[in-house]
Amino acid sequence: MTGTMDVWATVEWGKPLEKIQQPIPEPKGKEVLIKVTHCGLCHSDLHFWEGHYDLGGGKKLYVKDRGVTLPVAMGHEILGDIAKAGPEAGEQPVGARRIVYPWLGCGNCRRCAQEEDNLCAAQKSLGIVQNGGFAEYVLVPEPRYLVDPGELDPAVACTFGCSGITTLNAVSKVMPLDPEEPIVLIGAGGLGLAAISMLQAYGHKTIISVDLGDDKLEAAKKAGATAVVNSTTADPAKDIMTAAGGPVLAVIDFVNISKTATMVQSILAKGAKWVQVGVMGGQVEISLVGMILKGTTILGNLTGDPKQLREVARLGREKKLPPLPVTKMPWDEVNQAMDLLGAGKVTGRLVLVKE
Ligand SMILES: [Zn+2]
Ligand SMILES: [Zn+2]
């Protein structure tokens, strides 16, 4: 395959993406070239695009210090068709639809050997370090990073690459848990709603969704939350505990800012697990004795691994995963889509579709 492709690239941090032309990559060895048809838009795309993360206490983590050079195409919820495969990639049917695992590791370390690419110290993630789904074609290093979505709606299946595996990973961290034991999910955006689906897939019964928007909470109820709490009330911690019938054993915070983290500390039961997912930024003070006396476990959740992508796709194909609400937009309207997401005007997931 020769020629050039369209790339909606970040050319300058925080500036509108520009459509540039780049050569279509040529797959070598085990590599597989995917022609992008669907790409979900994620809050972390917005943080990356701004060029820095808020580490709390006035400190920032700059993306450019992490080996990222511009221009690069973001977009890590990638789904597309096999366009071409390298000579050592085995049988790769051209035109077949595949979900792409984006959180690529170095491929050489012990983490990568165990398929824990998301925890590799030398990540080469698609949509961050290398071109992702905002480019017309994406180069995948090995076929094991591709998963067949079967008959699933491709606009839903593309979201498995980030929101699907991140929520599966986060939910696995609080499991096993009695199905009646309340689980509190903070944030009812794309990930919060995906977590409700995931918990239902695993037969969990009591799910409390917390958000500051009534429209988001309405979506959470529709998705299957058993109770919702608006966090803009005078005492949201008390409202959550009322809904849960007391302090809670499991909290997954998809927002994860100083305010939500402080609130979480006041609702944890003895032996609780507190999973942190969101990258909105901030810091929190933790009583060390309090950690011991309560027997608290805090877990940071960094996306998910390729095994989890296969598991999410299996749940989806077997119709065990209620589909996440998605809003489709043309792939060429990526800047408008980012504006909508940044303004908090998106229910569920925004997915760019390339015809
Ligand atoms: Zn993401
Ligand atoms: Zn590695």
Short mmCIF file of N, CA, C and O in Angstrom, two decimals, residues 1 4-6 24-25 33-36 83 131-132 135-139:
data_model
loop_
_atom_site.label_atom_id
_atom_site.label_comp_id
_atom_site.label_asym_id
_atom_site.label_seq_id
_atom_site.Cartn_x
_atom_site.Cartn_y
_atom_site.Cartn_z
N MET A 1 0.85 -1.20 0.00
CA MET A 1 0.00 0.00 0.00
C MET A 1 0.89 1.25 0.00
O MET A 1 1.76 1.37 0.84
N THR A 4 -0.66 8.58 0.66
CA THR A 4 -0.73 9.34 1.90
C THR A 4 -2.11 9.19 2.53
O THR A 4 -3.07 8.78 1.89
N MET A 5 -2.15 9.53 3.81
CA MET A 5 -3.41 9.43 4.55
C MET A 5 -3.69 10.75 5.27
O MET A 5 -2.79 11.54 5.52
N ASP A 6 -4.98 10.93 5.59
CA ASP A 6 -5.38 12.10 6.39
C ASP A 6 -5.11 11.81 7.86
O ASP A 6 -5.40 10.71 8.35
N ILE A 24 1.10 6.54 4.37
CA ILE A 24 0.44 5.36 4.96
C ILE A 24 1.54 4.39 5.39
O ILE A 24 2.41 4.05 4.58
N PRO A 25 1.53 3.96 6.67
CA PRO A 25 2.62 3.06 7.10
C PRO A 25 2.55 1.72 6.38
O PRO A 25 1.48 1.24 6.01
N LEU A 33 -1.80 -3.48 9.55
CA LEU A 33 -2.28 -2.13 9.29
C LEU A 33 -3.81 -2.13 9.33
O LEU A 33 -4.46 -2.94 8.67
N ILE A 34 -4.37 -1.22 10.14
CA ILE A 34 -5.83 -1.13 10.30
C ILE A 34 -6.33 0.18 9.69
O ILE A 34 -5.78 1.25 9.97
N LYS A 35 -7.39 0.07 8.89
CA LYS A 35 -8.04 1.28 8.36
C LYS A 35 -9.14 1.65 9.35
O LYS A 35 -10.09 0.88 9.56
N VAL A 36 -9.00 2.80 9.98
CA VAL A 36 -9.90 3.20 11.06
C VAL A 36 -11.31 3.49 10.51
O VAL A 36 -11.45 4.23 9.54
N ALA A 83 -6.30 -3.79 6.79
CA ALA A 83 -5.99 -3.29 5.45
C ALA A 83 -4.86 -4.08 4.83
O ALA A 83 -4.87 -4.37 3.63
N ASN A 131 0.58 7.46 16.41
CA ASN A 131 -0.73 7.80 15.85
C ASN A 131 -1.82 6.83 16.30
O ASN A 131 -1.64 5.62 16.27
N GLY A 132 -2.97 7.41 16.71
CA GLY A 132 -4.14 6.62 17.06
C GLY A 132 -5.23 6.80 16.03
O GLY A 132 -4.97 7.10 14.85
N ALA A 135 -6.02 9.21 13.02
CA ALA A 135 -5.33 9.03 11.74
C ALA A 135 -6.14 8.00 10.95
O ALA A 135 -6.80 7.14 11.53
N GLU A 136 -6.06 8.10 9.63
CA GLU A 136 -6.86 7.20 8.79
C GLU A 136 -6.42 5.74 8.93
O GLU A 136 -7.24 4.83 8.85
N TYR A 137 -5.12 5.54 9.12
CA TYR A 137 -4.59 4.18 9.28
C TYR A 137 -3.77 4.12 10.57
O TYR A 137 -3.09 5.08 10.92
N VAL A 138 -3.84 2.95 11.23
CA VAL A 138 -3.08 2.74 12.46
C VAL A 138 -2.26 1.47 12.31
O VAL A 138 -2.78 0.45 11.83
N LEU A 139 -1.01 1.53 12.73
CA LEU A 139 -0.12 0.38 12.62
C LEU A 139 -0.06 -0.34 13.97
O LEU A 139 0.29 0.25 14.98
#
